[in-house]
Amino acid sequence: DLKVFILGEANVGKTTLLYRYIEGVFQDQISTIGASFFLKQWGKRHVSLWDTAGEERFSGLSNLYCRGASAVIMAFDVTRPSSFHSLRSRFLPLVEYANHNCLVVVTATKVDLAKDTTPIITMAQGLEFTKTLNKELQLTTVPYFETSSKTGKDVTEVFEYVFRHCFPDENLHKKTPPVHIKSRSSTVDLETQSNDEETMKVGCC
């Protein structure tokens, strides 16, 4: 029902963010080679969360997997300004491959390190950038979040915002439990994926 894609440079914590949300644990030093995806059920809706490697050599994969996405999460390391600026210069063009009027959420990661490392990207900078990405959408709040996968700060809020926006008619007042996780790999075998989905069980509300 819904495809969500996460973009950002290598080592900004994209995969760690997904693991924290889905499994509720902090796993540092996780690297994605190529692409990986996770399946989740939110109410009666099925969601696929896609993650790709941030290295430039995998840009072609990002173009491919962005197709059909209704929401994109752009992640950057709050302690590394270059990762924030690359969202506009390198990753924003990939959003053009997503669906029309795609929701773009901007997420600052590693805010638990912000006090120990300088320089950092301020909340004002993040909010202003995020506003420019969603001009065509009538949003009541700006989809910008400052998160920490280590402490869990606002990680769930990122994904719940996406789901509530994309499924506005769903009357869900409680958060759904995390789900079955597909094993990560550099390629996705669609035939194998189809067979696996017949046998796996996904948690429901």
PDB file of C-alpha atoms in Angstrom:
ATOM      1  CA  ASP A   1       0.000   0.000   0.000  1.00  0.00           C
ATOM      2  CA  LEU A   2       2.823   2.428   0.794  1.00  0.00           C
ATOM      3  CA  LYS A   3       6.455   2.743  -0.185  1.00  0.00           C
ATOM      4  CA  VAL A   4       8.758   4.891   1.935  1.00  0.00           C
ATOM      5  CA  PHE A   5      12.332   5.599   0.938  1.00  0.00           C
ATOM      6  CA  ILE A   6      15.192   6.911   3.081  1.00  0.00           C
ATOM      7  CA  LEU A   7      18.017   8.937   1.543  1.00  0.00           C
ATOM      8  CA  GLY A   8      21.260  10.400   2.849  1.00  0.00           C
ATOM      9  CA  GLU A   9      25.027  10.094   2.831  1.00  0.00           C
ATOM     10  CA  ALA A  10      26.853   7.045   4.097  1.00  0.00           C
ATOM     11  CA  ASN A  11      27.291   6.832   7.873  1.00  0.00           C
ATOM     12  CA  VAL A  12      24.569   9.342   8.774  1.00  0.00           C
ATOM     13  CA  GLY A  13      22.634   6.566  10.525  1.00  0.00           C
ATOM     14  CA  LYS A  14      19.850   5.680   8.067  1.00  0.00           C
ATOM     15  CA  THR A  15      19.870   1.948   8.741  1.00  0.00           C
ATOM     16  CA  THR A  16      20.375   2.484  12.462  1.00  0.00           C
ATOM     17  CA  LEU A  17      17.296   4.737  12.444  1.00  0.00           C
ATOM     18  CA  LEU A  18      15.221   2.009  10.789  1.00  0.00           C
ATOM     19  CA  TYR A  19      16.433  -0.658  13.204  1.00  0.00           C
ATOM     20  CA  ARG A  20      15.659   1.541  16.177  1.00  0.00           C
ATOM     21  CA  TYR A  21      12.118   2.075  14.915  1.00  0.00           C
ATOM     22  CA  ILE A  22      11.382  -1.504  13.930  1.00  0.00           C
ATOM     23  CA  GLU A  23      13.227  -3.466  16.617  1.00  0.00           C
ATOM     24  CA  GLY A  24      13.409  -0.832  19.334  1.00  0.00           C
ATOM     25  CA  VAL A  25      17.138  -1.333  19.825  1.00  0.00           C
ATOM     26  CA  PHE A  26      20.266   0.643  19.018  1.00  0.00           C
ATOM     27  CA  GLN A  27      22.682  -1.089  16.658  1.00  0.00           C
ATOM     28  CA  ASP A  28      25.703   1.002  15.776  1.00  0.00           C
ATOM     29  CA  GLN A  29      28.056   0.419  12.842  1.00  0.00           C
ATOM     30  CA  ILE A  30      25.459  -1.052  10.479  1.00  0.00           C
ATOM     31  CA  SER A  31      26.341  -0.634   6.801  1.00  0.00           C
ATOM     32  CA  THR A  32      24.050  -1.185   3.838  1.00  0.00           C
ATOM     33  CA  ILE A  33      25.539  -2.553   0.631  1.00  0.00           C
ATOM     34  CA  GLY A  34      23.293  -1.784  -2.311  1.00  0.00           C
ATOM     35  CA  ALA A  35      19.737  -1.772  -0.980  1.00  0.00           C
ATOM     36  CA  SER A  36      17.621  -3.317   1.742  1.00  0.00           C
ATOM     37  CA  PHE A  37      14.006  -3.106   2.763  1.00  0.00           C
ATOM     38  CA  PHE A  38      11.775  -3.777   5.728  1.00  0.00           C
ATOM     39  CA  LEU A  39       8.097  -4.698   5.774  1.00  0.00           C
ATOM     40  CA  LYS A  40       5.663  -3.304   8.316  1.00  0.00           C
ATOM     41  CA  GLN A  41       1.929  -3.408   8.856  1.00  0.00           C
ATOM     42  CA  TRP A  42       0.296  -0.191  10.112  1.00  0.00           C
ATOM     43  CA  GLY A  43      -3.306  -0.949  10.926  1.00  0.00           C
ATOM     44  CA  LYS A  44      -4.638  -2.676   7.822  1.00  0.00           C
ATOM     45  CA  ARG A  45      -2.035  -1.062   5.594  1.00  0.00           C
ATOM     46  CA  HIS A  46       1.179  -2.620   4.357  1.00  0.00           C
ATOM     47  CA  VAL A  47       4.301  -0.480   4.305  1.00  0.00           C
ATOM     48  CA  SER A  48       7.698  -1.131   2.734  1.00  0.00           C
ATOM     49  CA  LEU A  49      10.594   0.888   4.126  1.00  0.00           C
ATOM     50  CA  TRP A  50      13.494   1.119   1.690  1.00  0.00           C
ATOM     51  CA  ASP A  51      17.089   1.912   2.573  1.00  0.00           C
ATOM     52  CA  THR A  52      20.019   2.278   0.178  1.00  0.00           C
ATOM     53  CA  ALA A  53      23.734   2.755   0.622  1.00  0.00           C
ATOM     54  CA  GLY A  54      24.827   6.384   0.708  1.00  0.00           C
ATOM     55  CA  GLU A  55      27.941   5.981  -1.416  1.00  0.00           C
ATOM     56  CA  GLU A  56      27.803   7.684  -4.813  1.00  0.00           C
ATOM     57  CA  ARG A  57      28.530   4.419  -6.616  1.00  0.00           C
ATOM     58  CA  PHE A  58      25.051   3.236  -5.582  1.00  0.00           C
ATOM     59  CA  SER A  59      23.229   6.294  -6.965  1.00  0.00           C
ATOM     60  CA  GLY A  60      21.818   4.225  -9.821  1.00  0.00           C
ATOM     61  CA  LEU A  61      20.105   1.930  -7.324  1.00  0.00           C
ATOM     62  CA  SER A  62      18.616   4.927  -5.555  1.00  0.00           C
ATOM     63  CA  ASN A  63      17.061   6.103  -8.821  1.00  0.00           C
ATOM     64  CA  LEU A  64      15.526   2.677  -9.336  1.00  0.00           C
ATOM     65  CA  TYR A  65      14.148   2.134  -5.848  1.00  0.00           C
ATOM     66  CA  CYS A  66      12.774   5.670  -5.481  1.00  0.00           C
ATOM     67  CA  ARG A  67      10.186   4.966  -8.156  1.00  0.00           C
ATOM     68  CA  GLY A  68       6.698   4.645  -6.719  1.00  0.00           C
ATOM     69  CA  ALA A  69       7.590   6.099  -3.321  1.00  0.00           C
ATOM     70  CA  SER A  70       4.858   8.174  -1.666  1.00  0.00           C
ATOM     71  CA  ALA A  71       7.173   9.492   1.036  1.00  0.00           C
ATOM     72  CA  VAL A  72      10.893  10.127   1.288  1.00  0.00           C
ATOM     73  CA  ILE A  73      12.861  10.549   4.504  1.00  0.00           C
ATOM     74  CA  MET A  74      16.028  12.589   3.973  1.00  0.00           C
ATOM     75  CA  ALA A  75      18.494  11.962   6.789  1.00  0.00           C
ATOM     76  CA  PHE A  76      21.633  13.842   7.758  1.00  0.00           C
ATOM     77  CA  ASP A  77      24.111  13.784  10.628  1.00  0.00           C
ATOM     78  CA  VAL A  78      23.463  16.905  12.717  1.00  0.00           C
ATOM     79  CA  THR A  79      27.165  17.068  13.651  1.00  0.00           C
ATOM     80  CA  ARG A  80      28.314  16.902  10.017  1.00  0.00           C
ATOM     81  CA  PRO A  81      27.136  19.964   8.030  1.00  0.00           C
ATOM     82  CA  SER A  82      28.345  18.507   4.726  1.00  0.00           C
ATOM     83  CA  SER A  83      25.778  15.695   5.035  1.00  0.00           C
ATOM     84  CA  PHE A  84      23.019  18.312   5.371  1.00  0.00           C
ATOM     85  CA  HIS A  85      24.134  20.316   2.336  1.00  0.00           C
ATOM     86  CA  SER A  86      24.388  17.159   0.222  1.00  0.00           C
ATOM     87  CA  LEU A  87      20.651  16.575   0.685  1.00  0.00           C
ATOM     88  CA  ARG A  88      19.972  19.483  -1.646  1.00  0.00           C
ATOM     89  CA  SER A  89      22.866  19.033  -4.059  1.00  0.00           C
ATOM     90  CA  ARG A  90      22.960  15.259  -4.400  1.00  0.00           C
ATOM     91  CA  PHE A  91      19.829  13.608  -3.048  1.00  0.00           C
ATOM     92  CA  LEU A  92      17.017  16.054  -3.806  1.00  0.00           C
ATOM     93  CA  PRO A  93      17.149  15.253  -7.562  1.00  0.00           C
ATOM     94  CA  LEU A  94      16.331  11.621  -6.694  1.00  0.00           C
ATOM     95  CA  VAL A  95      12.976  12.700  -5.256  1.00  0.00           C
ATOM     96  CA  GLU A  96      11.877  13.465  -8.821  1.00  0.00           C
ATOM     97  CA  TYR A  97      11.671   9.700  -9.375  1.00  0.00           C
ATOM     98  CA  ALA A  98       9.114   9.345  -6.568  1.00  0.00           C
ATOM     99  CA  ASN A  99       5.359   9.870  -6.901  1.00  0.00           C
ATOM    100  CA  HIS A 100       3.905  13.297  -7.613  1.00  0.00           C
ATOM    101  CA  ASN A 101       3.338  15.327  -4.427  1.00  0.00           C
ATOM    102  CA  CYS A 102       5.596  12.977  -2.516  1.00  0.00           C
ATOM    103  CA  LEU A 103       5.945  13.879   1.161  1.00  0.00           C
ATOM    104  CA  VAL A 104       9.531  14.774   2.073  1.00  0.00           C
ATOM    105  CA  VAL A 105      10.498  14.436   5.733  1.00  0.00           C
ATOM    106  CA  VAL A 106      13.881  15.747   6.853  1.00  0.00           C
ATOM    107  CA  THR A 107      15.489  14.016   9.807  1.00  0.00           C
ATOM    108  CA  ALA A 108      18.542  15.111  11.760  1.00  0.00           C
ATOM    109  CA  THR A 109      20.289  12.117  13.315  1.00  0.00           C
ATOM    110  CA  LYS A 110      22.737  11.739  16.208  1.00  0.00           C
ATOM    111  CA  VAL A 111      21.420  14.710  18.193  1.00  0.00           C
ATOM    112  CA  ASP A 112      22.795  13.022  21.310  1.00  0.00           C
ATOM    113  CA  LEU A 113      26.250  13.999  20.005  1.00  0.00           C
ATOM    114  CA  ALA A 114      25.369  17.618  19.250  1.00  0.00           C
ATOM    115  CA  LYS A 115      26.621  18.944  22.581  1.00  0.00           C
ATOM    116  CA  ASP A 116      29.985  17.255  22.179  1.00  0.00           C
ATOM    117  CA  THR A 117      30.717  18.098  18.546  1.00  0.00           C
ATOM    118  CA  THR A 118      30.736  21.335  16.570  1.00  0.00           C
ATOM    119  CA  PRO A 119      29.693  22.699  14.163  1.00  0.00           C
ATOM    120  CA  ILE A 120      26.085  21.540  13.998  1.00  0.00           C
ATOM    121  CA  ILE A 121      23.053  22.259  11.847  1.00  0.00           C
ATOM    122  CA  THR A 122      20.497  24.305  13.782  1.00  0.00           C
ATOM    123  CA  MET A 123      16.790  23.547  14.008  1.00  0.00           C
ATOM    124  CA  ALA A 124      16.045  26.810  12.183  1.00  0.00           C
ATOM    125  CA  GLN A 125      18.142  25.661   9.220  1.00  0.00           C
ATOM    126  CA  GLY A 126      16.417  22.292   9.155  1.00  0.00           C
ATOM    127  CA  LEU A 127      12.925  23.772   9.332  1.00  0.00           C
ATOM    128  CA  GLU A 128      13.588  26.291   6.570  1.00  0.00           C
ATOM    129  CA  PHE A 129      14.983  23.633   4.239  1.00  0.00           C
ATOM    130  CA  THR A 130      12.073  21.275   4.917  1.00  0.00           C
ATOM    131  CA  LYS A 131       9.510  23.990   4.156  1.00  0.00           C
ATOM    132  CA  THR A 132      10.964  24.467   0.681  1.00  0.00           C
ATOM    133  CA  LEU A 133      10.537  20.763  -0.088  1.00  0.00           C
ATOM    134  CA  ASN A 134       6.807  20.551   0.656  1.00  0.00           C
ATOM    135  CA  LYS A 135       5.435  23.783  -0.792  1.00  0.00           C
ATOM    136  CA  GLU A 136       2.722  22.006  -2.783  1.00  0.00           C
ATOM    137  CA  LEU A 137       1.415  20.070   0.216  1.00  0.00           C
ATOM    138  CA  GLN A 138      -0.990  21.614   2.700  1.00  0.00           C
ATOM    139  CA  LEU A 139       0.760  20.571   5.889  1.00  0.00           C
ATOM    140  CA  THR A 140      -0.240  21.796   9.338  1.00  0.00           C
ATOM    141  CA  THR A 141       3.233  21.097  10.734  1.00  0.00           C
ATOM    142  CA  VAL A 142       6.687  21.087   9.175  1.00  0.00           C
ATOM    143  CA  PRO A 143       7.961  17.483   8.822  1.00  0.00           C
ATOM    144  CA  TYR A 144      11.364  18.107  10.362  1.00  0.00           C
ATOM    145  CA  PHE A 145      12.642  15.972  13.239  1.00  0.00           C
ATOM    146  CA  GLU A 146      15.766  15.861  15.370  1.00  0.00           C
ATOM    147  CA  THR A 147      16.375  12.249  16.345  1.00  0.00           C
ATOM    148  CA  SER A 148      18.723   9.987  18.240  1.00  0.00           C
ATOM    149  CA  SER A 149      18.775   6.290  17.464  1.00  0.00           C
ATOM    150  CA  LYS A 150      20.854   5.798  20.593  1.00  0.00           C
ATOM    151  CA  THR A 151      18.277   7.263  22.996  1.00  0.00           C
ATOM    152  CA  GLY A 152      15.220   6.734  20.791  1.00  0.00           C
ATOM    153  CA  LYS A 153      14.365  10.447  20.728  1.00  0.00           C
ATOM    154  CA  ASP A 154      11.618  11.172  18.150  1.00  0.00           C
ATOM    155  CA  VAL A 155      12.436   8.089  16.051  1.00  0.00           C
ATOM    156  CA  THR A 156       8.899   6.705  16.200  1.00  0.00           C
ATOM    157  CA  GLU A 157       7.471  10.171  15.568  1.00  0.00           C
ATOM    158  CA  VAL A 158       9.199  10.339  12.175  1.00  0.00           C
ATOM    159  CA  PHE A 159       7.484   7.243  10.839  1.00  0.00           C
ATOM    160  CA  GLU A 160       4.132   7.861  12.519  1.00  0.00           C
ATOM    161  CA  TYR A 161       4.038  11.295  10.871  1.00  0.00           C
ATOM    162  CA  VAL A 162       4.565   9.673   7.481  1.00  0.00           C
ATOM    163  CA  PHE A 163       1.845   7.077   8.048  1.00  0.00           C
ATOM    164  CA  ARG A 164      -0.707   9.575   9.348  1.00  0.00           C
ATOM    165  CA  HIS A 165      -0.084  11.828   6.357  1.00  0.00           C
ATOM    166  CA  CYS A 166      -0.296   9.044   3.779  1.00  0.00           C
ATOM    167  CA  PHE A 167      -3.272   7.311   5.438  1.00  0.00           C
ATOM    168  CA  PRO A 168      -5.396  10.274   6.629  1.00  0.00           C
ATOM    169  CA  ASP A 169      -8.607   8.236   6.724  1.00  0.00           C
ATOM    170  CA  GLU A 170      -7.236   5.583   9.056  1.00  0.00           C
ATOM    171  CA  ASN A 171      -8.732   5.983  12.532  1.00  0.00           C
ATOM    172  CA  LEU A 172      -5.805   4.561  14.479  1.00  0.00           C
ATOM    173  CA  HIS A 173      -5.200   5.842  17.966  1.00  0.00           C
ATOM    174  CA  LYS A 174      -2.447   3.474  18.999  1.00  0.00           C
ATOM    175  CA  LYS A 175       0.895   2.667  17.512  1.00  0.00           C
ATOM    176  CA  THR A 176       1.226  -0.648  15.781  1.00  0.00           C
ATOM    177  CA  PRO A 177       3.830  -3.137  16.991  1.00  0.00           C
ATOM    178  CA  PRO A 178       7.010  -3.631  15.021  1.00  0.00           C
ATOM    179  CA  VAL A 179       7.214  -6.303  12.417  1.00  0.00           C
ATOM    180  CA  HIS A 180       8.887  -8.983  10.486  1.00  0.00           C
ATOM    181  CA  ILE A 181      12.185  -7.850   8.956  1.00  0.00           C
ATOM    182  CA  LYS A 182      13.422  -9.034   5.596  1.00  0.00           C
ATOM    183  CA  SER A 183      17.104  -9.944   5.564  1.00  0.00           C
ATOM    184  CA  ARG A 184      19.268  -7.201   4.126  1.00  0.00           C
ATOM    185  CA  SER A 185      21.030  -7.775   0.808  1.00  0.00           C
ATOM    186  CA  SER A 186      22.692  -5.889  -2.012  1.00  0.00           C
ATOM    187  CA  THR A 187      20.054  -7.008  -4.521  1.00  0.00           C
ATOM    188  CA  VAL A 188      16.371  -7.813  -4.344  1.00  0.00           C
ATOM    189  CA  ASP A 189      15.123 -10.980  -6.051  1.00  0.00           C
ATOM    190  CA  LEU A 190      11.489 -10.171  -6.771  1.00  0.00           C
ATOM    191  CA  GLU A 191      10.561 -13.803  -7.410  1.00  0.00           C
ATOM    192  CA  THR A 192      12.100 -14.922  -4.121  1.00  0.00           C
ATOM    193  CA  GLN A 193      10.471 -11.974  -2.385  1.00  0.00           C
ATOM    194  CA  SER A 194       7.050 -13.094  -3.613  1.00  0.00           C
ATOM    195  CA  ASN A 195       7.571 -16.632  -2.327  1.00  0.00           C
ATOM    196  CA  ASP A 196       8.833 -15.397   1.025  1.00  0.00           C
ATOM    197  CA  GLU A 197       5.817 -13.149   1.509  1.00  0.00           C
ATOM    198  CA  GLU A 198       3.487 -16.118   1.185  1.00  0.00           C
ATOM    199  CA  THR A 199       5.035 -17.778   4.214  1.00  0.00           C
ATOM    200  CA  MET A 200       5.945 -14.903   6.502  1.00  0.00           C
ATOM    201  CA  LYS A 201       3.672 -13.603   9.220  1.00  0.00           C
ATOM    202  CA  VAL A 202       3.335  -9.880   9.809  1.00  0.00           C
ATOM    203  CA  GLY A 203       2.232  -8.439  13.167  1.00  0.00           C
ATOM    204  CA  CYS A 204      -1.143  -6.717  13.239  1.00  0.00           C
ATOM    205  CA  CYS A 205      -2.864  -4.374  15.656  1.00  0.00           C
TER     206      CYS A 205
END
